Coordinates of C-alpha atoms (C1' of nucleotides) in Angstrom, one line a residue:
Chain A
X1 CA 32.3 21.8 43.0
X2 CA 31.2 22.9 39.6
X3 CA 27.9 24.2 38.6
X4 CA 24.6 23.1 39.9
X5 CA 23.4 19.6 39.0
X6 CA 20.4 21.1 37.2
X7 CA 22.8 22.9 34.9
X8 CA 25.2 20.2 33.9
X9 CA 24.7 17.0 32.1
X10 CA 26.3 14.2 34.1
X11 CA 27.5 12.3 31.1
X12 CA 25.5 12.2 27.8
X13 CA 24.2 15.6 26.7
X14 CA 21.5 14.0 24.7
X15 CA 18.4 16.0 23.9
X16 CA 15.2 14.5 25.4
X17 CA 13.0 12.4 23.2
X18 CA 9.8 14.0 22.1
X19 CA 6.9 13.1 19.8
X20 CA 8.2 15.7 17.3
X21 CA 11.8 14.5 17.4
X22 CA 10.6 10.9 16.8
X23 CA 8.5 11.9 13.8
X24 CA 11.1 14.1 12.3
X25 CA 13.6 11.3 12.6
X26 CA 11.2 8.8 11.1
X27 CA 10.6 11.1 8.2
X28 CA 14.3 11.6 7.7
X29 CA 15.0 7.9 7.9
X30 CA 12.3 7.0 5.3
X31 CA 13.6 9.7 3.1
X32 CA 17.2 8.3 3.3
X33 CA 16.7 4.6 3.4
X34 CA 13.2 4.0 2.2
X35 CA 9.9 3.0 3.9
X36 CA 10.9 -0.6 4.5
X37 CA 13.9 0.6 6.5
X38 CA 11.6 2.5 8.8
X39 CA 11.4 -0.1 11.6
X40 CA 11.0 0.7 15.3
X41 CA 14.5 -0.6 16.0
X42 CA 16.2 1.3 13.2
X43 CA 14.3 4.4 14.1
X44 CA 15.4 4.1 17.7
X45 CA 18.9 3.6 16.7
X46 CA 18.9 6.8 14.6
X47 CA 17.7 8.5 17.7
X48 CA 20.4 6.9 19.9
X49 CA 17.8 5.2 21.9
X50 CA 16.2 1.8 22.5
X51 CA 13.2 0.7 20.5
X52 CA 10.8 0.5 23.4
X53 CA 11.6 4.0 24.4
X54 CA 9.7 5.3 21.5
X55 CA 6.5 3.8 22.9
X56 CA 6.4 6.4 25.7
X57 CA 5.9 9.1 23.2
X58 CA 3.8 7.4 20.5
X59 CA 1.4 4.5 21.1
X60 CA 2.5 2.3 18.2
X61 CA 3.9 2.2 14.7
X62 CA 0.7 3.3 13.0
X63 CA 0.8 6.4 15.1
X64 CA 4.2 7.1 13.6
X65 CA 3.0 6.5 10.1
X66 CA 0.1 8.8 10.6
X67 CA 2.4 11.3 12.2
X68 CA 4.9 11.5 9.4
X69 CA 2.1 12.1 6.9
X70 CA 0.8 14.8 9.1
X71 CA 4.3 16.3 9.2
X72 CA 4.5 16.1 5.4
X73 CA 1.2 18.0 5.0
X74 CA 2.4 20.6 7.5
X75 CA 5.3 21.1 5.1
X76 CA 2.9 21.4 2.2
X77 CA 0.7 23.9 4.0
X78 CA 3.8 26.1 4.6
X79 CA 4.3 26.5 0.9
X80 CA 0.8 27.6 -0.3
X81 CA 0.2 31.2 -1.3
X82 CA -2.8 32.4 0.5
X83 CA -4.8 34.4 -2.0
X84 CA -7.3 32.6 -4.2
X85 CA -8.5 33.8 -7.6
X86 CA -9.8 37.4 -7.9
X87 CA -13.4 38.2 -7.0
X88 CA -15.7 37.5 -9.9
X89 CA -13.1 35.4 -11.7
X90 CA -15.2 32.2 -11.7
X91 CA -12.9 30.4 -14.1
X92 CA -9.9 31.2 -12.0
X93 CA -10.6 28.3 -9.6
X94 CA -8.9 25.8 -11.8
X95 CA -5.6 27.6 -11.9
X96 CA -5.7 28.1 -8.1
X97 CA -6.5 24.4 -7.5
X98 CA -3.8 23.4 -9.9
X99 CA -1.3 25.5 -8.1
X100 CA -2.3 24.0 -4.7
X101 CA -2.0 20.5 -6.1
X102 CA 1.3 21.0 -7.8
X103 CA 2.6 22.6 -4.6
X104 CA 1.7 19.5 -2.7
X105 CA 3.4 17.4 -5.4
X106 CA 6.6 19.4 -5.0
X107 CA 6.8 18.4 -1.4
X108 CA 5.8 14.8 -2.0
X109 CA 8.7 14.4 -4.5
X110 CA 11.0 14.9 -1.6
X111 CA 9.1 12.2 0.4
X112 CA 8.6 9.3 -2.1
X113 CA 7.3 7.1 0.7
X114 CA 4.4 9.4 1.6
X115 CA 2.0 8.2 -1.1
X116 CA 2.5 4.7 0.0
X117 CA 1.8 5.5 3.6
X118 CA -1.2 7.6 2.8
X119 CA -2.7 4.7 0.7
X120 CA -2.1 2.0 3.2
X121 CA -3.1 4.0 6.2
X122 CA -5.9 5.8 4.5
X123 CA -4.8 8.6 6.7
X124 CA -6.9 11.6 7.2
X125 CA -5.1 13.9 9.6
X126 CA -5.9 17.5 10.4
X127 CA -3.3 19.0 8.0
X128 CA -4.6 16.8 5.2
X129 CA -8.2 17.8 6.0
X130 CA -7.1 21.5 5.8
X131 CA -5.5 20.9 2.5
X132 CA -8.6 19.5 1.1
X133 CA -10.6 22.2 2.8
X134 CA -8.6 24.9 1.0
X135 CA -9.4 23.3 -2.3
X136 CA -13.0 23.0 -1.5
X137 CA -13.0 26.6 -0.6
X138 CA -11.6 27.6 -3.9
X139 CA -14.1 25.6 -5.8
X140 CA -16.9 26.9 -3.7
X141 CA -15.8 30.4 -4.5
X142 CA -16.5 29.7 -8.2
X143 CA -20.1 29.0 -7.5
X144 CA -19.9 25.2 -7.9
X145 CA -22.5 23.2 -6.0
X146 CA -21.5 21.0 -3.1
X147 CA -22.6 18.1 -5.2
X148 CA -20.3 18.9 -8.1
X149 CA -17.4 19.6 -5.7
X150 CA -17.9 16.3 -4.1
X151 CA -17.9 14.4 -7.3
X152 CA -14.9 16.3 -8.5
X153 CA -13.0 15.4 -5.4
X154 CA -13.6 11.8 -6.0
X155 CA -12.6 12.1 -9.6
X156 CA -9.4 13.9 -8.7
X157 CA -8.8 11.3 -6.0
X158 CA -5.4 11.1 -4.6
X159 CA -4.1 13.5 -7.2
X160 CA -5.4 16.1 -4.9
X161 CA -2.4 15.3 -2.7
X162 CA 0.0 15.6 -5.6
X163 CA 0.5 12.1 -6.7
X164 CA -0.8 9.2 -8.6
X165 CA 0.1 5.7 -7.9
X166 CA 1.9 5.1 -11.2
X167 CA 1.0 2.1 -13.1
X168 CA 4.1 0.2 -14.3
X169 CA 6.4 2.8 -12.8
X170 CA 8.2 2.9 -16.1
X171 CA 11.1 5.0 -14.9
X172 CA 13.5 3.0 -16.9
X173 CA 13.0 1.8 -20.5
X174 CA 12.1 -1.8 -20.9
X175 CA 15.0 -4.1 -21.8
X176 CA 15.1 -4.4 -25.6
X177 CA 14.7 -8.2 -25.6
X178 CA 11.5 -8.1 -23.6
X179 CA 9.9 -5.7 -26.0
X180 CA 10.3 -8.1 -28.9
X181 CA 8.8 -10.8 -26.8
X182 CA 5.9 -8.6 -25.9
X183 CA 5.3 -8.0 -29.6
X184 CA 3.8 -11.5 -30.0
X185 CA 1.0 -11.2 -27.4
X186 CA 0.6 -7.5 -26.9
X187 CA 1.3 -6.0 -30.4
X188 CA -0.5 -2.6 -29.9
X189 CA 1.2 -1.9 -26.6
X190 CA 4.6 -3.0 -28.0
X191 CA 4.2 -0.7 -31.0
X192 CA 3.2 2.2 -28.8
X193 CA 6.2 1.7 -26.5
X194 CA 8.6 1.4 -29.4
X195 CA 7.2 4.6 -30.7
X196 CA 7.0 6.7 -27.6
X197 CA 10.3 5.6 -26.2
X198 CA 12.1 7.8 -28.7
X199 CA 10.1 10.9 -28.6
X200 CA 12.4 12.8 -26.3
X201 CA 15.6 10.8 -25.7
X202 CA 17.3 13.8 -24.2
X203 CA 14.9 14.3 -21.4
X204 CA 16.6 14.4 -18.1
X205 CA 13.5 13.3 -16.3
X206 CA 13.6 9.7 -17.4
X207 CA 12.0 7.7 -20.1
X208 CA 8.5 9.0 -19.2
X209 CA 8.4 12.4 -17.7
X210 CA 6.2 11.9 -14.7
X211 CA 5.6 15.6 -14.2
X212 CA 4.3 16.0 -17.6
X213 CA 2.0 13.0 -17.3
X214 CA 0.8 14.2 -13.9
X215 CA -0.1 17.6 -15.3
X216 CA -1.7 16.2 -18.4
X217 CA -4.0 14.1 -16.3
X218 CA -4.7 16.8 -13.9
X219 CA -5.6 19.3 -16.6
X220 CA -7.9 16.8 -18.3
X221 CA -9.8 16.5 -15.0
X222 CA -9.8 20.2 -14.3
X223 CA -11.0 21.0 -17.8
X224 CA -13.8 18.5 -17.5
X225 CA -14.9 19.8 -14.1
X226 CA -14.9 23.4 -15.5
X227 CA -17.2 22.3 -18.3
X228 CA -19.5 20.7 -15.6
X229 CA -19.4 24.0 -13.7
X230 CA -20.4 26.0 -16.7
X231 CA -23.2 23.6 -17.5
X232 CA -24.4 23.8 -13.9
X233 CA -24.4 27.6 -13.9
X234 CA -26.2 27.7 -17.2
X235 CA -28.9 25.3 -15.9
X236 CA -29.3 27.5 -12.9
X237 CA -30.1 30.6 -15.0
X238 CA -32.4 28.6 -17.3
X239 CA -34.0 26.1 -14.9
X240 CA -36.1 24.1 -17.3
X241 CA -35.6 23.5 -21.0
X242 CA -39.1 22.2 -21.9
Chain B
X1 CA -6.2 -57.4 -3.3
X2 CA -8.2 -54.5 -4.7
X3 CA -7.4 -52.3 -7.6
X4 CA -3.9 -51.3 -8.7
X5 CA -1.9 -49.0 -6.5
X6 CA -2.0 -46.4 -9.2
X7 CA -5.7 -46.2 -9.0
X8 CA -6.3 -46.1 -5.3
X9 CA -5.2 -43.5 -2.7
X10 CA -3.7 -45.5 0.2
X11 CA -4.9 -43.2 3.0
X12 CA -5.5 -39.6 2.3
X13 CA -7.2 -38.9 -1.1
X14 CA -5.7 -35.5 -1.3
X15 CA -5.2 -34.0 -4.7
X16 CA -1.6 -33.1 -5.4
X17 CA -0.4 -29.6 -4.8
X18 CA 0.2 -27.5 -7.9
X19 CA 1.0 -24.0 -8.7
X20 CA -2.6 -23.4 -9.8
X21 CA -4.1 -25.0 -6.8
X22 CA -2.0 -22.9 -4.5
X23 CA -2.8 -19.7 -6.3
X24 CA -6.5 -20.4 -6.3
X25 CA -6.4 -21.2 -2.7
X26 CA -4.6 -17.9 -2.1
X27 CA -7.2 -16.0 -4.0
X28 CA -10.0 -17.6 -2.1
X29 CA -8.4 -17.1 1.2
X30 CA -7.8 -13.4 0.5
X31 CA -11.4 -13.1 -0.7
X32 CA -12.7 -14.7 2.5
X33 CA -10.5 -13.4 5.2
X34 CA -8.7 -10.4 3.8
X35 CA -5.2 -9.8 2.5
X36 CA -3.7 -9.7 5.9
X37 CA -4.9 -13.2 6.5
X38 CA -3.0 -14.4 3.5
X39 CA 0.1 -15.8 5.2
X40 CA 2.1 -18.8 4.1
X41 CA 1.0 -20.8 7.1
X42 CA -2.6 -19.9 6.8
X43 CA -2.5 -20.6 3.1
X44 CA -0.9 -24.0 3.7
X45 CA -3.5 -24.9 6.3
X46 CA -6.3 -24.1 3.8
X47 CA -4.6 -26.6 1.5
X48 CA -4.2 -29.2 4.2
X49 CA -0.4 -28.9 4.0
X50 CA 2.6 -27.5 5.8
X51 CA 3.8 -24.0 5.0
X52 CA 7.1 -25.0 3.5
X53 CA 5.5 -27.4 1.1
X54 CA 4.3 -24.5 -0.9
X55 CA 7.9 -23.5 -1.7
X56 CA 8.3 -26.5 -3.9
X57 CA 5.8 -25.0 -6.3
X58 CA 6.3 -21.2 -5.9
X59 CA 9.6 -19.6 -5.0
X60 CA 8.3 -17.1 -2.4
X61 CA 5.4 -15.1 -1.3
X62 CA 5.9 -12.3 -3.8
X63 CA 5.4 -15.0 -6.5
X64 CA 2.1 -15.8 -4.9
X65 CA 1.0 -12.2 -4.8
X66 CA 2.0 -11.8 -8.5
X67 CA 0.2 -15.0 -9.2
X68 CA -3.1 -14.1 -7.7
X69 CA -3.1 -10.9 -9.6
X70 CA -2.5 -12.8 -12.8
X71 CA -5.3 -15.1 -11.9
X72 CA -7.6 -12.1 -11.4
X73 CA -6.8 -10.7 -14.8
X74 CA -7.4 -14.0 -16.4
X75 CA -10.8 -13.8 -14.9
X76 CA -11.2 -10.3 -16.2
X77 CA -10.1 -11.4 -19.7
X78 CA -12.8 -14.1 -19.7
X79 CA -15.5 -11.5 -19.4
X80 CA -14.6 -9.1 -22.3
X81 CA -16.7 -9.1 -25.4
X82 CA -14.4 -9.3 -28.3
X83 CA -15.7 -6.9 -31.0
X84 CA -14.6 -3.3 -30.8
X85 CA -16.5 -0.3 -32.2
X86 CA -17.8 -0.5 -35.8
X87 CA -15.5 0.4 -38.6
X88 CA -15.3 4.1 -39.2
X89 CA -16.9 4.9 -35.8
X90 CA -14.0 6.9 -34.5
X91 CA -15.9 8.3 -31.5
X92 CA -16.9 4.7 -30.5
X93 CA -13.5 4.0 -28.9
X94 CA -14.6 5.7 -25.6
X95 CA -17.6 3.5 -25.2
X96 CA -15.5 0.4 -25.9
X97 CA -12.8 1.4 -23.5
X98 CA -15.3 2.3 -20.9
X99 CA -16.9 -1.2 -21.2
X100 CA -13.6 -2.9 -20.9
X101 CA -12.7 -0.9 -17.8
X102 CA -16.0 -1.4 -16.1
X103 CA -15.8 -5.0 -16.9
X104 CA -12.5 -5.2 -15.1
X105 CA -14.0 -3.3 -12.2
X106 CA -16.8 -5.9 -11.9
X107 CA -14.3 -8.5 -11.3
X108 CA -12.2 -6.5 -8.9
X109 CA -15.2 -5.8 -6.7
X110 CA -15.1 -9.5 -6.0
X111 CA -11.5 -9.3 -5.1
X112 CA -11.1 -6.2 -2.9
X113 CA -7.5 -7.1 -2.1
X114 CA -6.4 -7.0 -5.7
X115 CA -5.9 -3.2 -6.0
X116 CA -3.7 -3.3 -2.9
X117 CA -1.5 -6.0 -4.2
X118 CA -1.3 -4.4 -7.7
X119 CA -0.2 -1.2 -6.1
X120 CA 2.4 -2.6 -3.7
X121 CA 3.8 -5.1 -6.1
X122 CA 3.5 -2.8 -9.1
X123 CA 2.8 -6.0 -10.9
X124 CA 2.8 -6.2 -14.7
X125 CA 2.0 -9.8 -15.5
X126 CA 1.1 -11.0 -19.0
X127 CA -2.7 -11.0 -18.4
X128 CA -2.4 -7.4 -17.2
X129 CA -0.4 -6.5 -20.3
X130 CA -3.0 -8.1 -22.5
X131 CA -5.7 -6.1 -20.8
X132 CA -3.8 -2.9 -21.5
X133 CA -3.0 -4.0 -25.0
X134 CA -6.6 -4.4 -25.8
X135 CA -7.4 -0.9 -24.7
X136 CA -4.4 0.5 -26.6
X137 CA -5.7 -1.4 -29.7
X138 CA -9.2 0.1 -29.4
X139 CA -7.7 3.6 -29.0
X140 CA -5.4 3.0 -31.9
X141 CA -8.4 2.0 -34.0
X142 CA -9.8 5.5 -33.6
X143 CA -6.8 7.1 -35.1
X144 CA -5.2 8.4 -32.0
X145 CA -1.4 8.9 -32.1
X146 CA 0.8 6.7 -29.9
X147 CA 1.8 9.8 -28.1
X148 CA -1.8 10.7 -27.2
X149 CA -2.5 7.1 -26.2
X150 CA 0.5 7.1 -24.0
X151 CA -0.5 10.2 -22.2
X152 CA -4.0 9.0 -21.9
X153 CA -2.9 5.7 -20.3
X154 CA -1.0 7.7 -17.6
X155 CA -3.9 9.9 -17.1
X156 CA -6.3 7.1 -16.6
X157 CA -3.8 5.4 -14.5
X158 CA -4.9 2.5 -12.3
X159 CA -8.4 3.3 -13.3
X160 CA -7.6 1.2 -16.4
X161 CA -7.8 -1.8 -14.1
X162 CA -11.1 -0.8 -12.8
X163 CA -10.3 0.9 -9.5
X164 CA -9.1 4.0 -7.8
X165 CA -7.4 4.0 -4.5
X166 CA -10.2 5.9 -2.8
X167 CA -9.3 8.8 -0.7
X168 CA -10.9 8.7 2.8
X169 CA -12.8 5.6 1.9
X170 CA -16.0 7.3 3.2
X171 CA -18.1 4.2 3.1
X172 CA -19.7 5.1 6.3
X173 CA -20.9 8.6 7.2
X174 CA -18.7 10.5 9.7
X175 CA -19.8 10.5 13.3
X176 CA -21.9 13.6 14.0
X177 CA -19.7 14.9 16.7
X178 CA -16.6 14.9 14.5
X179 CA -18.3 16.9 11.9
X180 CA -19.0 19.8 14.3
X181 CA -15.4 19.6 15.4
X182 CA -14.3 19.8 11.8
X183 CA -16.4 22.9 11.3
X184 CA -13.9 25.0 13.2
X185 CA -10.8 24.3 11.1
X186 CA -12.2 23.0 7.8
X187 CA -15.5 24.9 7.3
X188 CA -15.8 24.4 3.6
X189 CA -15.3 20.7 3.7
X190 CA -17.6 20.4 6.7
X191 CA -20.3 22.3 4.9
X192 CA -19.9 20.2 1.8
X193 CA -20.1 17.0 3.8
X194 CA -23.1 18.1 5.7
X195 CA -24.8 19.0 2.5
X196 CA -23.9 16.0 0.3
X197 CA -24.5 13.4 3.1
X198 CA -28.3 13.9 2.7
X199 CA -28.6 13.9 -1.0
X200 CA -29.8 10.3 -1.4
X201 CA -30.2 8.8 2.0
X202 CA -32.1 5.8 0.6
X203 CA -29.1 4.7 -1.5
X204 CA -28.4 1.2 -0.9
X205 CA -24.8 1.6 -2.1
X206 CA -23.7 3.5 1.0
X207 CA -23.1 7.1 1.8
X208 CA -21.1 7.7 -1.3
X209 CA -21.8 5.6 -4.2
X210 CA -18.5 4.5 -5.3
X211 CA -19.7 3.1 -8.7
X212 CA -21.2 6.5 -9.6
X213 CA -18.0 8.3 -8.5
X214 CA -15.9 5.9 -10.5
X215 CA -17.9 6.4 -13.6
X216 CA -17.9 10.2 -13.1
X217 CA -14.2 10.4 -13.0
X218 CA -13.7 7.9 -15.9
X219 CA -16.1 9.8 -18.1
X220 CA -14.4 13.1 -17.3
X221 CA -11.2 11.6 -18.5
X222 CA -12.6 9.8 -21.5
X223 CA -14.3 13.0 -22.5
X224 CA -11.1 15.0 -22.2
X225 CA -9.2 12.4 -24.2
X226 CA -11.8 12.4 -26.9
X227 CA -11.4 16.2 -27.2
X228 CA -7.7 15.8 -27.6
X229 CA -8.3 13.2 -30.3
X230 CA -10.5 15.5 -32.2
X231 CA -8.0 18.3 -31.9
X232 CA -5.3 16.0 -33.1
X233 CA -7.3 14.8 -36.1
X234 CA -8.1 18.4 -37.0
X235 CA -4.4 19.4 -36.7
X236 CA -3.5 16.6 -39.1
X237 CA -5.9 17.7 -41.8
X238 CA -4.8 21.4 -41.4
X239 CA -1.1 21.1 -40.5
X240 CA -0.2 24.7 -39.9
X241 CA -2.4 27.5 -38.7
X242 CA -0.2 30.4 -39.7
Chain C
dG1 C1' 15.5 16.3 54.3
dA2 C1' 13.2 12.0 53.9
dG3 C1' 9.6 10.0 51.6
dT4 C1' 6.8 9.7 47.6
dA5 C1' 5.3 10.1 43.1
dC6 C1' 6.1 10.8 38.4
dT7 C1' 8.7 11.0 34.1
dC8 C1' 11.2 8.8 30.9
dC9 C1' 14.1 5.3 29.2
dC10 C1' 15.8 0.4 29.3
dT11 C1' 15.7 -4.9 29.6
dT12 C1' 13.6 -9.0 28.6
dA13 C1' 10.7 -11.8 26.3
dC14 C1' 6.6 -13.3 23.3
dG15 C1' 4.2 -14.4 19.1
dT16 C1' 4.1 -14.0 14.1
dC17 C1' 6.0 -13.5 9.9
dG18 C1' 8.9 -15.2 5.6
dT19 C1' 12.0 -18.7 4.5
dA20 C1' 16.9 -21.4 4.6
dA21 C1' 18.5 -26.0 5.3
dG22 C1' 18.0 -30.5 5.6
dT23 C1' 15.1 -35.0 6.1
dC24 C1' 11.7 -38.4 5.4
dT25 C1' 8.3 -40.8 2.4
dT26 C1' 6.4 -42.5 -1.5
dA27 C1' 6.1 -44.1 -6.3
dC28 C1' 8.4 -45.6 -10.2
dG29 C1' 11.9 -47.2 -13.6
dT30 C1' 15.0 -50.8 -14.0
Chain D
dA1 C1' 14.5 -55.6 -5.0
dC2 C1' 16.6 -51.3 -5.3
dG3 C1' 18.3 -46.8 -6.4
dT4 C1' 16.4 -42.4 -7.5
dA5 C1' 14.0 -38.4 -7.6
dA6 C1' 9.7 -35.9 -6.8
dG7 C1' 7.2 -33.9 -3.2
dA8 C1' 5.9 -33.2 1.2
dC9 C1' 7.6 -32.4 6.2
dT10 C1' 10.6 -30.8 10.4
dT11 C1' 13.3 -27.7 12.5
dA12 C1' 15.2 -23.5 13.2
dC13 C1' 16.7 -18.6 12.3
dG14 C1' 16.4 -13.7 12.1
dA15 C1' 13.3 -9.7 11.7
dC16 C1' 9.4 -7.6 13.0
dG17 C1' 5.9 -5.0 16.4
dT18 C1' 5.1 -4.7 21.1
dA19 C1' 3.4 -6.5 26.1
dA20 C1' 5.2 -6.3 30.8
dG21 C1' 7.8 -4.7 34.1
dG22 C1' 12.2 -2.6 36.0
dG23 C1' 14.9 1.3 37.5
dA24 C1' 17.3 5.8 37.4
dG25 C1' 16.6 10.4 37.7
dT26 C1' 13.8 14.6 39.0
dA27 C1' 10.4 17.2 41.5
dC28 C1' 7.1 17.9 45.0
dT29 C1' 5.3 17.2 49.5
dC30 C1' 5.3 17.5 54.7

DNA sequence: GAGTACTCCCTTACGTCGTAAGTCTTACGT
DNA sequence: ACGTAAGACTTACGACGTAAGGGAGTACTC
């Protein structure tokens, strides 16, 4: 009567749980409802499953957090163009690094929780390592020393992943009343805010354009590093000044 | 029979709970046992009190987190020297800002939990505002436009408070086995780490000297901002190039 | 084809967290 | 002496991560 038992689902045709399905669901859930909503029970429900079932595929919640970050960086890796700067174009490293970083940022903007998780887990998964490795490779191609590269990585910091933990997250303008109150004990800041707030009222990107700010800071750093690179190269060709 | 009731403690000579005492205890507890140990119950116990008693003086835990950050910045404010750069020393702003930031860092090093709380609460308490205001004031004194100052603040980011959320927190050297494994899929990074790890093996500040890295990145930024300031000043005295 | 083992999901329950709601104690003004 | 109100305590709830073990289904052995 009917097809073989191995070909028919007796009642629920649910696809089996896997590590990948769990992580994808976790990422989706965090995208949709925010990081706080990513609980084991909520995640299980979104998978049509009980909370404890997840533990068969992943050891604990930290593994899930590490996993979704890994997933995100896989997504980032999919978007990079492979060729670096042309041979002999020593100054081209900065543009190449810039593009890699802005590419990462484009993905992170779709996963606003990722920076938070990266920070709190201090994760360092393979896909992240590869991302950094690619950038080190580009820098190395410009002749920079390992030492300078190392310092530069620290200077760029988390910006290498495409984000900065924004101070004051000033997405919305401060309420007018508060600004006057601020005037009494933080006059310089109040004056600046009053001035800057009207620079570009038509901007669709909010009161402060985060993308512009991000690129400004990034370019500041890249510029400085480039100057160090040139100084280093010059010192190599003229070893001692005295 | 003895002194007046108002002068003697009948049994327990415990000092009364206050907002300040609670916050100080919270700060101390986090210093000693880490941020995770800062729970309402543990905090209460360190005060010789029940958990719910705290709620008479502070509305909830977030208020405590905001409070300890505020406390930290009060501590920072106590350590700043008041005079800015000399009159007419436009380039002196960088040194003054640098000192303010490194001063904040000195305090934060005693409160390692503070950066974490600042990030997760995105706090912006009065003492923090004043700290930023002081820096804006110094920059303003050098003739920088509000616009440039604003961009610069974003670029400096949380470094303005004296910290960077370190990527990879490489306080200890990577285990030797892992480095070989890394070699296969992250050759550039592995090469760099192998090279840099031996640069200064006698350093007492750990494998990577965070203070050095912090100052490197800070100086990169200050340098870049100074160049922007000069460019801006030049553009002002020669409004149009064509 | 019966027994066995393994895979995968579920049930129950524990300890910890922040905190809502209400109660008791103490000191003071009258 | 007696309200009264400040300030601490008691109890309890719901959410969290997860330890421990149960049980259905499938597959493999002899």
